Amino acid sequence: MRQQGLLLAALLLVAGCAASPDPDSLSFDPMEEPNREAHDFNLRIDTQAFGPVSRAYGNAVPQEVRRGISNVHENWLGPEQIVQYGLQGRPGDAAKTTARFLINSTVGIAGIFDVAAKMGIPYDKTNFDEVFYRWGLPEGGYWEVPYGGPGTQRDWTGWAFDEMLDPTYYVLPVAAATGLLVVGGFNIVNNRYELDTTFDTLNYRSEDGYEAQRLAYLQNMRARLEGGTDALELEDIYADQ
Amino acid sequence: MPTNDRAAGLSRRRLLGGIAALALVAAFGAVPRPARAASTDAASAFVTGLTKELLALVTSGKGDAQVYAGFERILASYADMPAVAASVLGPPWRGASPAQKAAFVAAFQHYLSRRYGRQFRDYRSAKFQVTGARDGGKAGILVATKVLRPGQDAIAVDWQVSDRSGQMKVVNLIIEGVSMLATERAQVGAMLDAQKGSLDRLTAQLAATS
């Protein structure tokens, strides 16, 4: 399953690189038609199941517990992120993540408490999508996946690598690895809950929800990978007034 | 010596003129300085004031309607709404009559206050922290703030500020890298298409946003 997914993703990545007109512009959307179908499907799932479940979870589980569960999830991404920082040529960040993992796995009790953040080493997200970005791989087209949500061809390829190459699942006993998968699921539900207002505004309160989510996703992803919004790339609203 | 007298008279007149100008500035607060860029310090102070007002509003414990109305007032006083509305509407702006423009600006401001007011309502137990300001040249200054909420990830909210209108005003809001201008341009464009290009019907739709 995993290998097939990777092969598919790699093929689509290559296909994405072959597509032409200005892939950096926000209007580049070569897969718009299937994407819109996937979007309608995802919204039905969200309306009927994912949204209500996440709100029920957020309302029932106290914030400290939800935070603890997210902390466990983030902590166990540590080993893979150490490798990913290595692949990006960022030994400093790899060392920081190592320190975080050691502190939070012990003093933080298997990652429940983010002690390292209080000591001045905050969580810094990285994934294979960032590895590919740093290696100069193009973003490819925007790709909304049924059940998966928004992404690009590069992001979903990165996701396949994230899933397959996570050392945690190969090292831990089956029961612990399964537990972490469940924790990962809760974390996804919690993210949906914490982003409820944004998600609602984009998808349910927009004239064109697909486009609203696509633009938000692409801009957010680019800002994250590029380390924030560049002041020199701001648009001048007085230019044609 | 007549020349010196004249010189003294001239400088006295200049002095009086200067005093009058100062009095005018004191009375009206702002001098139009369209050509000069605002300093990053001034822009940071401006955003600090704005976020304080915003936070006071969302932590006030008022109901939705009052918070949205308050947010609309903040938008009207801190943002250059006519310029933002014109930029979001794009080409149809140029063909609009002054009355249509005024109605569109008011309707768009209402729409924006609901759309972003909903977002800012979530920041009830939050703190704003100005983390830096960078000069973007003619486009303005980008003032970076962080919204800190207990137990949740911080949110990066950047304010693009410009004094090109003669007064320091917000011209764009960038939340976690997502530009309000880019997002709303697409939405307003989609609405205009759905209204078959009618600016008046678009204005009515925006004004009816709940």
XYZ file of C-alpha atoms in Angstrom:
451
model
C 0.000 0.000 0.000
C 2.606 2.478 1.151
C 4.947 1.672 -1.731
C 2.171 2.048 -4.268
C 1.249 5.385 -2.744
C 4.842 6.552 -2.995
C 5.149 5.453 -6.609
C 1.927 7.267 -7.446
C 3.098 10.385 -5.651
C 6.487 10.302 -7.395
C 4.810 9.930 -10.783
C 2.499 12.841 -10.050
C 5.449 14.923 -8.891
C 7.165 14.334 -12.222
C 3.917 15.150 -14.033
C 3.667 18.333 -11.978
C 7.139 19.447 -13.010
C 6.181 19.040 -16.667
C 3.170 21.361 -16.411
C 4.004 24.820 -17.730
C 2.464 28.291 -17.038
C 4.032 30.197 -14.124
C 3.708 27.672 -11.298
C 4.624 30.321 -8.718
C 1.562 32.438 -9.367
C -1.426 31.905 -7.126
C -3.660 31.322 -10.139
C -1.751 28.217 -11.270
C -4.234 25.349 -10.793
C -3.758 22.660 -13.453
C -5.882 20.066 -11.618
C -8.784 22.368 -10.816
C -11.520 20.084 -12.096
C -10.699 16.937 -10.080
C -9.733 19.178 -7.163
C -13.180 20.768 -7.060
C -14.779 17.325 -7.045
C -12.516 16.254 -4.197
C -13.362 19.475 -2.377
C -17.108 18.861 -2.583
C -16.535 15.329 -1.331
C -14.329 16.514 1.554
C -16.883 19.129 2.586
C -19.611 16.470 2.730
C -17.390 14.369 4.997
C -16.682 17.432 7.102
C -20.320 18.470 7.394
C -21.486 14.986 8.314
C -18.635 13.628 10.404
C -15.299 15.373 10.773
C -16.573 18.814 11.818
C -19.143 17.586 14.381
C -16.687 15.025 15.809
C -13.946 17.622 16.213
C -16.274 20.089 17.939
C -17.537 17.351 20.251
C -13.930 16.400 21.037
C -12.909 20.007 21.653
C -15.899 20.661 23.889
C -15.588 17.415 25.871
C -11.834 17.156 26.397
C -10.205 19.857 28.541
C -7.665 22.054 26.829
C -4.744 20.808 28.967
C -5.462 17.209 27.959
C -5.766 18.095 24.285
C -2.479 19.993 24.533
C -0.855 16.973 26.200
C -2.013 14.688 23.400
C -0.697 17.091 20.754
C 2.584 17.277 22.672
C 2.953 13.491 22.613
C 2.340 13.511 18.884
C 4.842 16.308 18.243
C 7.447 14.687 20.481
C 7.383 11.383 18.633
C 7.880 13.179 15.333
C 11.271 14.159 16.796
C 13.447 11.276 15.548
C 12.191 11.672 11.991
C 12.656 15.432 12.143
C 16.261 15.005 13.255
C 16.846 13.070 10.026
C 14.899 15.650 8.021
C 16.944 18.536 9.400
C 20.054 16.537 8.526
C 18.819 16.148 4.941
C 18.243 19.911 4.809
C 21.819 20.578 5.946
C 20.666 22.153 9.227
C 22.805 20.495 11.930
C 21.884 23.191 14.488
C 18.179 22.452 14.190
C 18.873 18.720 14.210
C 20.768 19.162 17.513
C 17.960 21.271 18.985
C 15.380 18.668 18.023
C 17.581 15.964 19.567
C 17.743 17.932 22.809
C 13.978 18.492 22.718
C 13.308 14.810 22.169
C 15.622 13.734 25.003
C 14.193 16.272 27.466
C 10.516 15.777 26.641
C 10.698 11.969 26.435
C 12.165 11.817 29.955
C 11.386 14.867 32.082
C 8.293 15.521 29.957
C 7.011 11.959 30.553
C 6.891 10.395 27.066
C 6.285 13.814 25.575
C 3.106 14.791 27.450
C 4.670 17.976 28.804
C 6.638 20.268 26.562
C 9.356 21.004 29.117
C 11.880 21.850 26.398
C 9.772 24.779 25.161
C 9.825 26.255 28.657
C 13.614 25.866 28.598
C 13.781 27.930 25.422
C 13.736 25.204 22.751
C 10.282 25.557 21.161
C 8.757 23.089 18.699
C 9.655 23.895 15.133
C 7.724 21.988 12.526
C 9.526 20.354 9.636
C 8.551 17.652 7.172
C 9.722 16.077 3.957
C 7.890 18.878 2.153
C 10.492 21.242 3.617
C 13.317 18.854 2.657
C 12.078 18.874 -0.944
C 11.616 22.645 -0.860
C 15.220 23.133 0.294
C 16.432 20.746 -2.360
C 14.812 23.000 -4.939
C 12.035 20.649 -6.044
C 9.164 22.585 -7.614
C 5.866 22.851 -5.783
C 3.842 21.271 -8.589
C 0.132 21.847 -8.904
C -2.329 22.345 -6.084
C -3.798 18.956 -5.225
C -6.839 18.435 -3.030
C -7.033 14.795 -2.045
C -10.283 13.030 -1.025
C -10.152 12.438 2.754
C -6.773 14.219 2.820
C -7.585 17.859 2.102
C -5.403 20.544 0.538
C -1.799 20.081 -0.587
C 0.445 20.324 -3.609
C 2.088 17.565 -5.593
C 5.306 18.223 -3.673
C 3.511 18.263 -0.300
C 1.693 14.995 -0.844
C 4.894 13.354 -2.058
C 6.549 14.632 1.125
C 3.650 13.256 3.138
C 4.164 9.788 1.629
C 7.832 9.934 2.674
C 6.832 11.197 6.145
C 4.568 8.206 6.605
C 6.974 5.599 5.288
C 10.265 6.740 6.698
C 9.235 7.534 10.270
C 11.776 5.514 12.313
C 9.493 5.571 15.357
C 7.151 3.005 13.836
C 9.988 0.618 13.026
C 11.586 0.840 16.456
C 8.644 0.865 18.847
C 6.650 -2.254 19.749
C 3.429 -2.668 17.765
C 1.182 -1.636 20.654
C 3.072 1.627 21.212
C 3.196 2.390 17.489
C -0.556 1.788 17.225
C -1.081 4.043 20.220
C 0.873 6.777 18.491
C -1.280 6.408 15.370
C -4.365 6.951 17.543
C -2.689 9.974 19.166
C -1.944 11.279 15.665
C -5.641 10.903 14.837
C -6.663 12.869 17.936
C -4.163 15.516 16.954
C -5.778 15.888 13.518
C -9.200 16.209 15.162
C -7.811 18.786 17.589
C -6.288 20.813 14.754
C -9.650 20.879 13.025
C -11.226 22.040 16.303
C -8.673 24.778 16.957
C -8.973 26.026 13.381
C -12.762 25.784 13.399
C -13.430 29.499 12.841
C -10.889 29.792 10.039
C -12.079 26.567 8.403
C -15.694 27.677 8.692
C -14.995 31.126 7.204
C -12.989 29.741 4.303
C -15.133 26.783 3.385
C -18.663 27.564 4.463
C -18.840 31.354 4.463
C -17.092 32.102 1.188
C -18.634 32.666 -2.204
C -16.121 30.169 -3.598
C -14.949 27.959 -0.748
C -12.649 25.866 -2.914
C -10.754 28.938 -4.087
C -10.667 30.462 -0.587
C -9.111 27.325 0.873
C -6.702 26.907 -2.039
C -5.401 30.481 -1.788
C -5.102 30.278 1.993
C -3.309 26.933 1.823
C -0.778 27.998 -0.828
C 0.062 31.329 0.794
C 0.379 29.757 4.233
C 2.568 26.912 2.979
C 4.872 29.296 1.091
C 5.202 31.648 4.059
C 6.011 28.699 6.339
C 8.720 27.343 4.035
C 10.163 30.760 3.236
C 10.248 31.776 6.903
C 7.476 34.400 6.877
C 6.158 37.105 4.591
C 8.817 39.108 2.773
C 8.283 42.871 3.269
C 9.868 43.513 -0.127
C 7.219 41.429 -1.884
C 4.231 43.325 -0.499
C 1.800 44.683 -3.008
C 1.533 48.446 -3.389
C -2.185 49.188 -3.258
C -1.663 52.811 -4.284
C 0.170 51.824 -7.471
C -2.800 52.321 -9.807
C -4.833 54.809 -7.852
C 18.756 100.484 8.480
C 15.844 99.755 6.214
C 17.144 96.477 4.770
C 17.687 95.020 8.204
C 14.254 96.166 9.290
C 12.779 94.477 6.295
C 14.766 91.334 7.068
C 13.599 91.442 10.674
C 10.012 91.952 9.508
C 10.338 89.060 7.110
C 11.707 86.695 9.687
C 9.010 87.810 12.136
C 6.441 87.061 9.501
C 8.067 83.705 8.908
C 8.046 83.049 12.620
C 4.373 83.962 12.837
C 3.677 81.751 9.853
C 5.500 78.921 11.557
C 3.525 79.396 14.733
C 0.289 79.435 12.756
C 1.306 76.226 10.990
C 2.160 74.612 14.318
C -1.222 75.668 15.695
C -2.879 74.105 12.646
C -0.969 70.871 13.163
C -1.921 70.886 16.829
C -5.544 71.515 15.920
C -5.888 68.958 13.159
C -3.303 66.441 14.230
C -1.961 65.390 10.863
C 0.175 66.943 8.175
C -0.109 65.304 4.783
C 3.287 63.813 3.948
C 2.563 61.732 0.884
C 6.124 61.539 -0.394
C 7.832 60.478 2.819
C 7.780 56.917 4.074
C 6.713 56.263 7.636
C 9.392 55.038 9.994
C 9.301 51.497 11.274
C 9.121 52.801 14.856
C 6.083 54.943 14.114
C 4.425 52.035 12.314
C 5.088 49.718 15.286
C 3.620 52.258 17.700
C 0.591 52.629 15.441
C 0.014 48.862 15.373
C 0.551 48.595 19.135
C -2.259 51.107 19.639
C -4.487 49.299 17.186
C -3.978 45.860 18.744
C -4.648 47.298 22.215
C -7.987 48.613 21.026
C -8.747 45.324 19.297
C -7.963 43.289 22.393
C -9.989 45.607 24.621
C -12.921 44.998 22.284
C -12.739 41.183 22.154
C -12.120 40.828 25.896
C -14.958 43.223 26.754
C -17.457 40.384 27.105
C -19.857 42.101 24.702
C -22.159 40.134 22.418
C -21.403 39.271 18.791
C -23.290 42.185 17.254
C -21.519 44.755 19.424
C -18.105 43.194 18.837
C -18.624 43.225 15.063
C -19.829 46.832 15.170
C -16.798 47.749 17.274
C -14.522 45.947 14.861
C -16.080 47.871 11.982
C -15.318 51.149 13.794
C -11.693 50.066 14.299
C -11.448 49.204 10.591
C -12.886 52.573 9.605
C -10.457 54.536 11.740
C -7.262 52.486 11.322
C -7.505 51.194 7.736
C -7.553 53.088 4.453
C -10.862 51.511 3.489
C -11.450 53.393 0.191
C -7.993 52.364 -1.080
C -8.407 48.771 0.141
C -11.883 48.492 -1.382
C -10.681 49.932 -4.701
C -7.761 47.519 -4.811
C -9.982 44.525 -4.023
C -12.629 45.448 -6.599
C -10.049 46.067 -9.328
C -11.032 47.316 -12.816
C -14.799 47.808 -12.110
C -13.806 50.485 -9.565
C -12.682 52.812 -12.337
C -16.003 52.699 -14.152
C -18.084 53.275 -11.007
C -19.855 56.545 -10.133
C -18.874 58.375 -6.907
C -22.123 57.191 -5.277
C -21.477 53.575 -6.292
C -17.938 53.830 -4.955
C -19.101 55.201 -1.603
C -21.747 52.477 -1.297
C -19.260 49.772 -2.225
C -16.682 50.981 0.337
C -19.311 50.962 3.097
C -20.625 47.510 2.117
C -17.139 46.038 1.795
C -16.172 47.429 5.184
C -19.245 45.777 6.700
C -18.406 42.452 5.008
C -14.765 42.597 6.139
C -15.724 43.408 9.720
C -17.899 40.264 9.916
C -15.396 38.034 8.177
C -12.378 39.074 10.222
C -14.317 40.014 13.337
C -15.241 36.342 13.629
C -11.546 35.478 13.504
C -10.510 38.075 16.073
C -13.332 37.019 18.414
C -11.370 33.799 18.909
C -8.541 35.814 20.459
C -10.497 36.447 23.654
C -7.868 35.166 26.042
C -4.960 36.208 23.869
C -2.141 38.712 23.993
C -0.714 40.627 21.062
C 3.018 41.093 20.865
C 4.668 43.339 18.284
C 7.722 41.343 17.226
C 9.264 43.544 14.543
C 8.783 45.882 11.611
C 10.376 45.776 8.188
C 10.374 48.480 5.539
C 8.895 47.343 2.238
C 9.618 50.611 0.411
C 6.700 52.143 -1.494
C 4.367 49.313 -0.507
C 4.679 50.317 3.143
C 5.932 48.798 6.358
C 5.177 45.301 7.527
C 4.635 45.204 11.291
C 4.772 41.653 12.604
C 2.691 40.687 15.633
C 2.194 37.397 17.396
C -1.107 36.394 18.932
C -0.270 34.372 22.023
C -3.023 32.130 23.384
C -2.634 29.878 26.419
C -2.023 26.247 25.424
C -2.260 26.906 21.691
C 0.232 27.687 18.962
C 1.007 31.364 18.420
C -0.548 32.977 15.343
C 1.481 35.327 13.164
C -0.551 38.416 12.235
C 1.286 40.943 10.056
C -0.040 44.443 9.432
C 0.937 46.257 6.257
C 0.940 49.944 7.113
C 1.382 52.885 4.751
C 1.186 56.677 4.990
C 0.807 57.220 1.261
C -2.730 58.542 1.799
C -1.283 61.323 3.966
C -2.071 59.509 7.192
C -0.741 56.295 8.603
C -3.239 53.543 7.801
C -3.434 49.758 7.571
C -3.653 48.641 3.948
C -3.444 44.860 4.320
C -3.622 42.155 6.945
C -1.564 38.982 6.573
C -2.546 36.144 8.905
C -0.087 33.223 8.913
C 1.120 34.265 5.480
C -2.399 34.590 4.052
C -3.005 38.022 2.552
C -6.449 39.516 3.090
C -6.153 41.429 -0.204
C -5.410 38.300 -2.257
C -8.111 36.264 -0.523
C -10.851 38.873 -0.717
C -10.003 39.885 -4.277
C -10.797 36.304 -5.308
C -13.995 36.216 -3.227
C -15.286 39.595 -4.376
C -14.442 38.581 -7.959
C -16.448 35.362 -7.553
C -19.383 37.324 -6.106
C -19.278 39.822 -8.958
C -19.356 36.914 -11.432
C -22.293 35.359 -9.589
C -24.081 38.740 -9.763
C -23.406 38.793 -13.529
C -21.076 41.762 -13.232
C -23.527 44.085 -11.487
C -21.664 46.273 -9.006
C -24.911 47.374 -7.341
C -26.005 43.793 -6.678
C -22.485 42.926 -5.445
C -22.708 45.894 -3.050
C -26.096 44.706 -1.808
C -24.749 41.194 -1.247
C -21.742 42.488 0.732
C -23.950 44.770 2.805
C -26.156 41.801 3.714
C -23.278 39.723 5.187
C -24.284 38.391 8.575
